[in-house]
GROMACS .gro file of C-alpha atoms in nm:
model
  370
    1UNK     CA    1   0.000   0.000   0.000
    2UNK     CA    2   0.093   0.376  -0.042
    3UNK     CA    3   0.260   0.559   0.225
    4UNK     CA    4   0.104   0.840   0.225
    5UNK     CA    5   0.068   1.183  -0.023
    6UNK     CA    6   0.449   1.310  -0.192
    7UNK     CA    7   0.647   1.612  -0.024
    8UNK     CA    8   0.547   1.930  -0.242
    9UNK     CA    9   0.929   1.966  -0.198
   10UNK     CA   10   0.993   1.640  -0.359
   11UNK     CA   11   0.747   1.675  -0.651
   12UNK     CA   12   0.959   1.974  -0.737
   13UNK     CA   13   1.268   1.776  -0.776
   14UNK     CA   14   1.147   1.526  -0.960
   15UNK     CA   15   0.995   1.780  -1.203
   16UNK     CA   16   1.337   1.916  -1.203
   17UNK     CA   17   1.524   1.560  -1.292
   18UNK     CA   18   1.195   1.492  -1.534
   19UNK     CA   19   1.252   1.789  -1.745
   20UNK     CA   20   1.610   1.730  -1.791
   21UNK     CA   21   1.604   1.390  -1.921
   22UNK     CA   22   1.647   1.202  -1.583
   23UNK     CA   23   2.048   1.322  -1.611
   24UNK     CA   24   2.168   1.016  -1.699
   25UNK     CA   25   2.131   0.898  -2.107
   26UNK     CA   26   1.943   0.576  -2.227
   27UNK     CA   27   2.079   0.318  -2.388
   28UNK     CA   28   1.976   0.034  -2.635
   29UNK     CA   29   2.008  -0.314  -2.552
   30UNK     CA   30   2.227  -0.504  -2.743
   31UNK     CA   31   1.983  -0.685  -2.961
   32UNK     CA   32   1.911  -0.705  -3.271
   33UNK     CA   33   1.817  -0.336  -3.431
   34UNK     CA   34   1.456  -0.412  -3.502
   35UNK     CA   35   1.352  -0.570  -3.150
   36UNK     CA   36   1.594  -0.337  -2.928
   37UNK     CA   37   1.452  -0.147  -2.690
   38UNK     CA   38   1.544   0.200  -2.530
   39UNK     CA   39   1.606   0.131  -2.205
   40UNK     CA   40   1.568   0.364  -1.869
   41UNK     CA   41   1.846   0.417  -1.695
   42UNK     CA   42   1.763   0.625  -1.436
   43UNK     CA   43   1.392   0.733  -1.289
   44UNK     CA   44   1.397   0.956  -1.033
   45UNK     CA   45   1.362   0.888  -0.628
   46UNK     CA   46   1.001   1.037  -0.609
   47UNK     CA   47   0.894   0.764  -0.807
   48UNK     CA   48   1.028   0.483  -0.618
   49UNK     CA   49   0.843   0.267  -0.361
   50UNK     CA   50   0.684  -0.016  -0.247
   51UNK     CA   51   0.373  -0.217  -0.244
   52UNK     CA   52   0.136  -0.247  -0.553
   53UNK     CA   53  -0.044  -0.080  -0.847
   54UNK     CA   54  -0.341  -0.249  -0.981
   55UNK     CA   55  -0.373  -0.152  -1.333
   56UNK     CA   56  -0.698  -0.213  -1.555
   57UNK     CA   57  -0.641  -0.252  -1.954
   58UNK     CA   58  -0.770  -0.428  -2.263
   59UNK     CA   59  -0.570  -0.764  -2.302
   60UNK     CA   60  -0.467  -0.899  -2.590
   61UNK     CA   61  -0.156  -0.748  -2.808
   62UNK     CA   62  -0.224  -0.423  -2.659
   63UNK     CA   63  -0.174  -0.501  -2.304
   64UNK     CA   64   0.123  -0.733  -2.376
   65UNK     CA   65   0.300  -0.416  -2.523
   66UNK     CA   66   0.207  -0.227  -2.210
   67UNK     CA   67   0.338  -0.511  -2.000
   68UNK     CA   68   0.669  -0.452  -2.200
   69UNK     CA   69   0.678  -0.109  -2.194
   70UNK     CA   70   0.567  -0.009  -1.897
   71UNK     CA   71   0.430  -0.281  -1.629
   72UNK     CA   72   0.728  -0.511  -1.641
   73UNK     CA   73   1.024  -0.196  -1.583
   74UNK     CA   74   0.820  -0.032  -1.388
   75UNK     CA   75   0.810  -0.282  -1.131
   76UNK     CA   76   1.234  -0.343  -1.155
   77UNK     CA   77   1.297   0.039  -1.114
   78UNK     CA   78   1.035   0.154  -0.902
   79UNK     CA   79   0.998  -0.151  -0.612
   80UNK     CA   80   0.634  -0.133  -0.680
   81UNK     CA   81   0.449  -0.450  -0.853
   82UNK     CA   82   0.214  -0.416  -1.067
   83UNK     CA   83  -0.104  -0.613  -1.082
   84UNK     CA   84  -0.268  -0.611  -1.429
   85UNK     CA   85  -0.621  -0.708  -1.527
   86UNK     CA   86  -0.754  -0.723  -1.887
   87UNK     CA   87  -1.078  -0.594  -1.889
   88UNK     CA   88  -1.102  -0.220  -1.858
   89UNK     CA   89  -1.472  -0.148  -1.841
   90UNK     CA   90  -1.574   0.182  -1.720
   91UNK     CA   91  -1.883   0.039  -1.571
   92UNK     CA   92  -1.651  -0.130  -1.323
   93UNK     CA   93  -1.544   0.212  -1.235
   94UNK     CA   94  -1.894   0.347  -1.139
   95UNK     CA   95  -1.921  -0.010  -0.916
   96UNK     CA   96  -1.629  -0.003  -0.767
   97UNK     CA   97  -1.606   0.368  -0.642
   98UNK     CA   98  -2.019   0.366  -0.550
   99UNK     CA   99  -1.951   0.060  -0.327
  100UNK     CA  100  -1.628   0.186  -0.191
  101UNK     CA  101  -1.457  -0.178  -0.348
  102UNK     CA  102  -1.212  -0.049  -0.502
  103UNK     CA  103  -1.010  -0.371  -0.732
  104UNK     CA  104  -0.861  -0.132  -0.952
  105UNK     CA  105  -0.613   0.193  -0.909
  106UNK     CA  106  -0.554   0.263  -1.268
  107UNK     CA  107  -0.766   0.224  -1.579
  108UNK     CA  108  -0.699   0.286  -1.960
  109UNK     CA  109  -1.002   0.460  -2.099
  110UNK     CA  110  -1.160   0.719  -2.356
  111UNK     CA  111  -1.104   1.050  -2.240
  112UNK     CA  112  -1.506   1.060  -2.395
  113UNK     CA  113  -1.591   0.769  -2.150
  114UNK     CA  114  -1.446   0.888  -1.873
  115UNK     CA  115  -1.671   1.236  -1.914
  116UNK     CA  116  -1.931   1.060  -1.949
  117UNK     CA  117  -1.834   0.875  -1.622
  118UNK     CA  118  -1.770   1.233  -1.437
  119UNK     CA  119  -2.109   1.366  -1.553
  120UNK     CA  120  -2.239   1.128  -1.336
  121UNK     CA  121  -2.044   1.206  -1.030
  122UNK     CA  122  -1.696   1.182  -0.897
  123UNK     CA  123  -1.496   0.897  -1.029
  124UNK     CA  124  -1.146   0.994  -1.075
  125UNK     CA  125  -0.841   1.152  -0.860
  126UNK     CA  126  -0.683   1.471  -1.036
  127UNK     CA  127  -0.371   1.406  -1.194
  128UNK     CA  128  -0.082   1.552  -1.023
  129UNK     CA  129   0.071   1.755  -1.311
  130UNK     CA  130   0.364   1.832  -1.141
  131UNK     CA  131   0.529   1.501  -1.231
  132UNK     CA  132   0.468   1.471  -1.575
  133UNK     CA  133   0.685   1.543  -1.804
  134UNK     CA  134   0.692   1.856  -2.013
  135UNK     CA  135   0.700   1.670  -2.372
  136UNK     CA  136   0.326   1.575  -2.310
  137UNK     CA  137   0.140   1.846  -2.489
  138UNK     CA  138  -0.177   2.013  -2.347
  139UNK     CA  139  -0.392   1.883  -2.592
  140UNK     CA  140  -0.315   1.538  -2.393
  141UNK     CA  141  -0.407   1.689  -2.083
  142UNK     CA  142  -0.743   1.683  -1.892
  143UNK     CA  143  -0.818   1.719  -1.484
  144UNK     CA  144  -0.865   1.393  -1.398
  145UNK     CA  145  -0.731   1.227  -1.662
  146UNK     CA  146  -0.417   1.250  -1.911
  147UNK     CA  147  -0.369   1.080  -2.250
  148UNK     CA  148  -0.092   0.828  -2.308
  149UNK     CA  149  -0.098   0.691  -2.650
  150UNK     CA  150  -0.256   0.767  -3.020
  151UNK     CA  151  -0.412   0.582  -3.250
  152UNK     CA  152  -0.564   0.677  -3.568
  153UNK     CA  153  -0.851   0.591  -3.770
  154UNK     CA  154  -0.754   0.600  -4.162
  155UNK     CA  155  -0.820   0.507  -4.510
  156UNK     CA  156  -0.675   0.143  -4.592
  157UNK     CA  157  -0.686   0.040  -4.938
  158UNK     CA  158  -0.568  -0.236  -5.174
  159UNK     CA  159  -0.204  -0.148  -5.328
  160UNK     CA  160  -0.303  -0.316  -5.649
  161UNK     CA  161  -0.618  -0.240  -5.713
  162UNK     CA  162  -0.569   0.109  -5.915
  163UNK     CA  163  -0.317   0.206  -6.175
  164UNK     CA  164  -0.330   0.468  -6.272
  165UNK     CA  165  -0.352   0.683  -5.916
  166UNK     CA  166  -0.316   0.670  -5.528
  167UNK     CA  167  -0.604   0.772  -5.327
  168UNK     CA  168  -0.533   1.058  -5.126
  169UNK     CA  169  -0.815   1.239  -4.964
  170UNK     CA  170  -1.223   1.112  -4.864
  171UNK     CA  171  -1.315   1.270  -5.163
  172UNK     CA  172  -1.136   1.018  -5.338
  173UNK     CA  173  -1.277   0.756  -5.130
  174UNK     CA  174  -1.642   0.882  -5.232
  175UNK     CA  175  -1.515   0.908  -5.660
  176UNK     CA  176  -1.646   0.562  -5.747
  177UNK     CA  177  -1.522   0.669  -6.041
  178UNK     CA  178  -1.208   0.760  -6.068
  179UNK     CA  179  -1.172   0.428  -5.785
  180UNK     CA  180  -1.361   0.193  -5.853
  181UNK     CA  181  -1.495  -0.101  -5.614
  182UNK     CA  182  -1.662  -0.205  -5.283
  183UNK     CA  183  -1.611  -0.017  -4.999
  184UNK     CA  184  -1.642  -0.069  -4.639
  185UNK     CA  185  -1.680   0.193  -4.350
  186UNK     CA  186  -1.759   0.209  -3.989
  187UNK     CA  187  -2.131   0.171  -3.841
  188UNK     CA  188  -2.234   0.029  -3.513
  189UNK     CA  189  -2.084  -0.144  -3.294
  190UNK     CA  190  -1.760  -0.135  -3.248
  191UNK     CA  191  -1.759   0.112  -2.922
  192UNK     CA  192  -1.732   0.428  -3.151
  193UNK     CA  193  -1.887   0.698  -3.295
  194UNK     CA  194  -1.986   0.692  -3.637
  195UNK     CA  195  -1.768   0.887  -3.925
  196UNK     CA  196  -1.864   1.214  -3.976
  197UNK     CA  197  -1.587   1.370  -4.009
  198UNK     CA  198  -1.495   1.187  -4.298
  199UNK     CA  199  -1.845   1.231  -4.455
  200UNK     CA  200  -1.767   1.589  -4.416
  201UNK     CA  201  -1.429   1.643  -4.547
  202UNK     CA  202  -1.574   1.396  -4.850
  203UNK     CA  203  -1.798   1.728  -4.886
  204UNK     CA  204  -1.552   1.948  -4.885
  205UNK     CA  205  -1.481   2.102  -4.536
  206UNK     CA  206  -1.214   2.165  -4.458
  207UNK     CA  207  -1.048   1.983  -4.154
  208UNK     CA  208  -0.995   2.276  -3.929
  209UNK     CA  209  -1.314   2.387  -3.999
  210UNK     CA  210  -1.524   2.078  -3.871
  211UNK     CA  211  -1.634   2.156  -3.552
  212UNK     CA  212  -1.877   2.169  -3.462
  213UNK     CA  213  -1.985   1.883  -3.715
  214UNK     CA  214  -2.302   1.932  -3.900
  215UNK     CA  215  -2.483   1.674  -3.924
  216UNK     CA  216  -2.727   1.669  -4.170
  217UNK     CA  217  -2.451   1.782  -4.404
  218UNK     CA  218  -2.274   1.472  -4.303
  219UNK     CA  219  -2.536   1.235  -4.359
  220UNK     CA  220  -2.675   1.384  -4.732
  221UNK     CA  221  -2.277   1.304  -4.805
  222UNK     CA  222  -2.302   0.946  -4.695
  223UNK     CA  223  -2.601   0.937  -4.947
  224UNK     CA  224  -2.347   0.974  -5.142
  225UNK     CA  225  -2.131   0.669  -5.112
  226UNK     CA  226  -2.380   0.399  -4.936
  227UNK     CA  227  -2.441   0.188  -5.237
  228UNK     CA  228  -2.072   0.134  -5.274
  229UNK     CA  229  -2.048   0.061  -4.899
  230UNK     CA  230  -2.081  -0.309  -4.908
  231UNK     CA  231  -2.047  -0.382  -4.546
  232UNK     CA  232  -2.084  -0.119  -4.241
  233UNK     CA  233  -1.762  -0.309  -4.008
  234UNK     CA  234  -1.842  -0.416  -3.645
  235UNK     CA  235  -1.532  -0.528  -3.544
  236UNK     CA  236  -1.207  -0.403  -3.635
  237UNK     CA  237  -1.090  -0.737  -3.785
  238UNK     CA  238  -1.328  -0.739  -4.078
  239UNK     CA  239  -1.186  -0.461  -4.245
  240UNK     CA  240  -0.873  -0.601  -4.239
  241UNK     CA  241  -1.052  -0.940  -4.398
  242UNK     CA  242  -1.241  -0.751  -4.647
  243UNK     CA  243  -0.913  -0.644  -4.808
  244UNK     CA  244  -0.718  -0.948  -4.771
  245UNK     CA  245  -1.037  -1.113  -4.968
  246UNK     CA  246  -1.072  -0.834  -5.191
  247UNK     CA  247  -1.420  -0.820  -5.122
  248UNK     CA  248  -1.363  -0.424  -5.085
  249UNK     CA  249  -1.085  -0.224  -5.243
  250UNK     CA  250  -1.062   0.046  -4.988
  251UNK     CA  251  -1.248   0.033  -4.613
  252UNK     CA  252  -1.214   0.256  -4.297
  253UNK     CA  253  -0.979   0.120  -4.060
  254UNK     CA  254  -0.766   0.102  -3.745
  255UNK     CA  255  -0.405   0.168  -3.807
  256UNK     CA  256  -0.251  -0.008  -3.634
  257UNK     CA  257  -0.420  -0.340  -3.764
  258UNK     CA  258  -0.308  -0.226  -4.064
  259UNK     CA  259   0.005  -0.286  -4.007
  260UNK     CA  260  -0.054  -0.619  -3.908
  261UNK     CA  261  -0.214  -0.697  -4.254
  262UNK     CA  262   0.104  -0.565  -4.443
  263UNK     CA  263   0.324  -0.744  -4.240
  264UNK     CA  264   0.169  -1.066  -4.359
  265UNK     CA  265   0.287  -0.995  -4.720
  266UNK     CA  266  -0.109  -0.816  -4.793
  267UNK     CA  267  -0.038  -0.552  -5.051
  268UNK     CA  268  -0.210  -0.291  -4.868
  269UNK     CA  269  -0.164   0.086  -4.810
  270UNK     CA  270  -0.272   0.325  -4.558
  271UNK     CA  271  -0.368   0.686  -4.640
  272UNK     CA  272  -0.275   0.916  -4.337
  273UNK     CA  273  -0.436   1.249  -4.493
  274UNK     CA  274  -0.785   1.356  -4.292
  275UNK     CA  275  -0.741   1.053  -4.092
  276UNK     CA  276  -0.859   1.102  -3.731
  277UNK     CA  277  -0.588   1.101  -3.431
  278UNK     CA  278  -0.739   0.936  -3.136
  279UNK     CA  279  -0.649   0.840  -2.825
  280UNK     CA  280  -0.715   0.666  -2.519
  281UNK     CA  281  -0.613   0.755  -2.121
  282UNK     CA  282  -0.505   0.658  -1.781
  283UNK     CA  283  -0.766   0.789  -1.526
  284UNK     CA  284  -0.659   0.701  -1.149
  285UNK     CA  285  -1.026   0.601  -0.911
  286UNK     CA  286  -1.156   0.823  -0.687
  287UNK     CA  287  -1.039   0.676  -0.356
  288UNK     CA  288  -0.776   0.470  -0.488
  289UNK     CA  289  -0.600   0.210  -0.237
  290UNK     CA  290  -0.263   0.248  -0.412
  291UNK     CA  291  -0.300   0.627  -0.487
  292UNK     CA  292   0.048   0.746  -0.493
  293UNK     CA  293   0.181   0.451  -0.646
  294UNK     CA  294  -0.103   0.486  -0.931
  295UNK     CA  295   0.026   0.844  -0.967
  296UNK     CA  296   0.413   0.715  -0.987
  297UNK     CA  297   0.355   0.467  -1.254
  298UNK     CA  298   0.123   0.736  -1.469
  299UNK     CA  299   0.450   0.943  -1.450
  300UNK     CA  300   0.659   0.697  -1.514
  301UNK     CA  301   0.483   0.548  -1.822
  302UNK     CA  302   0.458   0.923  -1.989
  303UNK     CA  303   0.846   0.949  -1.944
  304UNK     CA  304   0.999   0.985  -2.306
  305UNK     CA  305   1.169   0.623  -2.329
  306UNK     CA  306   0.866   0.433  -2.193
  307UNK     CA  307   0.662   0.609  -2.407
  308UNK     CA  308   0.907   0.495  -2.665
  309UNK     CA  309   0.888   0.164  -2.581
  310UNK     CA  310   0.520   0.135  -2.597
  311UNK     CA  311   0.550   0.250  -2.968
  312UNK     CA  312   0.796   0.044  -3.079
  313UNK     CA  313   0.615  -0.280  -2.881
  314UNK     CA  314   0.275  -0.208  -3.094
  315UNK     CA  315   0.198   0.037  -3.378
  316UNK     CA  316   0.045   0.312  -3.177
  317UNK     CA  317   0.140   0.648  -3.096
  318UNK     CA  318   0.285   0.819  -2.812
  319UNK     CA  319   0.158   1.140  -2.637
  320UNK     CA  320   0.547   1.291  -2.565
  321UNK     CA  321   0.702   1.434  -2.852
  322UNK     CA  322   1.028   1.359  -2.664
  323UNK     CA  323   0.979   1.003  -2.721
  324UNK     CA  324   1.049   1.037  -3.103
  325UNK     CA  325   1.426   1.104  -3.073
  326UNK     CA  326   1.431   0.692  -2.906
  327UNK     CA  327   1.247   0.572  -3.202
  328UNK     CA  328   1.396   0.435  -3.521
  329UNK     CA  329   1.334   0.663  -3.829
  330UNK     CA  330   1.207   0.323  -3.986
  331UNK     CA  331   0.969   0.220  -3.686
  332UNK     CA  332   0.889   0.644  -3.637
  333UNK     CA  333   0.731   0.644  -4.013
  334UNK     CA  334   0.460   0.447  -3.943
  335UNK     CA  335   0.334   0.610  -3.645
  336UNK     CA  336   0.011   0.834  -3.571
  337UNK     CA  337   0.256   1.062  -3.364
  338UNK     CA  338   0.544   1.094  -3.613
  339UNK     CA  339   0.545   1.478  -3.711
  340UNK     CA  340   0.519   1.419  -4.075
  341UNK     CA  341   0.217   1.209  -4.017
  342UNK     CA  342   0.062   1.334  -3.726
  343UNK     CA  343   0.082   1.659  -3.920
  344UNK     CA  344  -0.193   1.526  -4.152
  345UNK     CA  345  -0.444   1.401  -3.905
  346UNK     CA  346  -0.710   1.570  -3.749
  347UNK     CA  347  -0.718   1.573  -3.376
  348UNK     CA  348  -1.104   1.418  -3.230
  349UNK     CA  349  -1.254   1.699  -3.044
  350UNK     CA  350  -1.403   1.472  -2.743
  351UNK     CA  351  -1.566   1.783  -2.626
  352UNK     CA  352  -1.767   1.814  -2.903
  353UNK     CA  353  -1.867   1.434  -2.896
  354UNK     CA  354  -1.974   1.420  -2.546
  355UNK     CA  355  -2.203   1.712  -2.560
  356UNK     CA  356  -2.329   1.563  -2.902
  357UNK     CA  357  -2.288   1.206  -2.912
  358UNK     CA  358  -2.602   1.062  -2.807
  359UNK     CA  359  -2.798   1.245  -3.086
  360UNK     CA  360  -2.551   1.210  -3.339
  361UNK     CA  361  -2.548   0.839  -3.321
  362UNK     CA  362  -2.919   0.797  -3.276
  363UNK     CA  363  -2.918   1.039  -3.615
  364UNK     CA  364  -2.647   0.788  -3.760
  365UNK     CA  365  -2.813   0.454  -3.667
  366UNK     CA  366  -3.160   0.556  -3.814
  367UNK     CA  367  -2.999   0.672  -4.156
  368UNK     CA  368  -2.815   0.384  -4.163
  369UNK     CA  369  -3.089   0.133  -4.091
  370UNK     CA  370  -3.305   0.305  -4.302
   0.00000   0.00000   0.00000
């Protein structure tokens, strides 16, 4: 268990060690270039301890990476263990805090689902900014919450299915036309709110100019494209099948499974331009058993290196810029956070889906099942 809240005159020195790289440099494990891993050195004292932190996640490939980036060196610099469970439902939250049993100190979340948890009440502990380091931007930043990867949502398309030119934008993706062939987009089910913004920039706003969305101009633009739409994807594996079967020639997608497809010799292509950056949290319970150490290991795991880890463990993106400078060029250029891509997406404004979500899906789902 925690000992108790951190010295105000500690927190400063650990800001002060944060900032400046931890003092001491990283190094790379002698392995092989493609599966070496920065390592941390150094963390400072602040975050040391002892006792437990009992993290919630989503299993799988995406958990493993955070057990490799985070969980596992956590634990051998810090003195703290770390208890992982793989099924991060933000239901469980709203149990666990009403009741006052409390099986969780950490959970990886929406920054959307976690508002909608706080309009309900009181579910999370403010983050103590004072650790974190300085290459998280504020955009990543919320009160009782802070962002620590990125994801995006994108075009994915068959490499050999045109000739005679690459699709580059949504209104390319709506020119049945010029590309020709099935398509396959996002509708319910999936945990996530249906694609307007693509709809729009199909129309021709621009992507700073989205928000807030309209909707109705959104859904006469998916009149536009829904007889091409062969199959409205549930899960984020059947994109990925569609275009290994060629049922489709181009689909909305997850990026990161794309990479998985191309890796398995699929000649398939992701278009980063107007794709949607999202990302997901760590939000510490209200009332916490293992406060402080929940607080530690957010610190820790938004540290440049681990964050460097994390992306080089699982194609995602990180949320500190500092991170890039760890992360081979090659490994870097297929990342939602590189700057040349990350340049090209257009950031989810939660804000605006949280006040609006509700009615935009119910407007969505009716459209679609009509």
């Amino acid at each position: 268990m925690d000992k108790g809240p951190i010295r105000a005159i500690s927190r400063r020195r650990a800001v002060g060690l944060i900032t400046a790289g931890l003092v001491a440099p990283s190094v790379i494990r002698p392995a092989a270039a493609e599966a070496a891993l920065p390592e941390q050195t150094t963390i400072p004292d602040i975050l040391k301890g002892s006792g437990e932190v009992r993290i919630a996640s989503w299993g799988g490939s995406y958990q493993a990476a955070q057990q490799k980036a985070w969980f596992e060196p956590f634990e051998k610099a810090t003195g703290i263990k770390v208890r992982a469970f793989p099924d991060a439902d933000p239901a469980k939250v709203k149990a666990m805090v009403d009741t006052g049993n409390l099986e969780w100190d950490v959970i990886s979340a929406s920054r959307r689902a976690m508002m909608r948890l706080n309009s309900r009440g009181s579910y999370f502990e403010s983050i103590d900014y004072s650790l974190i380091d300085d290459g998280v931007a504020k955009e990543y930043r919320f009160d009782y919450g802070i962002e620590m990867m990125s994801w995006a949502q994108v075009m994915g398309y068959r490499a050999d299915a045109f000739r005679s030119a690459t699709p580059a934008s949504w209104a390319d993706f709506w020119d049945t036309e010029k590309f020709p062939g099935n398509r396959a987009m996002y509708g319910i089910g999936a945990g996530g709110p249906p694609e307007m913004e693509f709809a729009l920039m199909a129309a021709g706003v621009p992507a700073d100019k989205l928000y807030p969305l309209d909707v109705d101009k959104a859904l006469a633009s998916y009149d536009m494209i829904k007889k091409s739409v062969v199959k409205w994807w549930e899960t984020g594996a059947q994109p990925i099948q569609m275009l290994t079967d060629r049922e489709v020639v181009m689909t909305t997608v997850w990026n990161g499974r794309m990479e998985a497809l191309k890796e398995q010799g699929v000649p398939a292509a992701i278009c980063w331009n107007q794709g949607l950056l999202r990302r997901d949290a760590w939000g510490i319970l209200k009332g916490a058993k293992n406060k402080s150490n929940a607080m530690k290991f957010v610190a820790y795991s938004m540290m440049p290196i681990p964050q460097a880890r994390f992306a080089m463990s699982i194609a995602y993106g990180t949320t500190n810029e500092g991170a890039n400078k760890y992360i081979p060029p090659e490994r870097l250029a297929i990342l939602p956070s590189s700057p040349e891509i990350k340049k090209q997406l257009v950031l989810v404004n939660d804000d605006w889906w949280f006040e609006n979500g509700a009615a935009t899906q119910a407007k969505f789902n009716k459209w679609l099942l009509g």
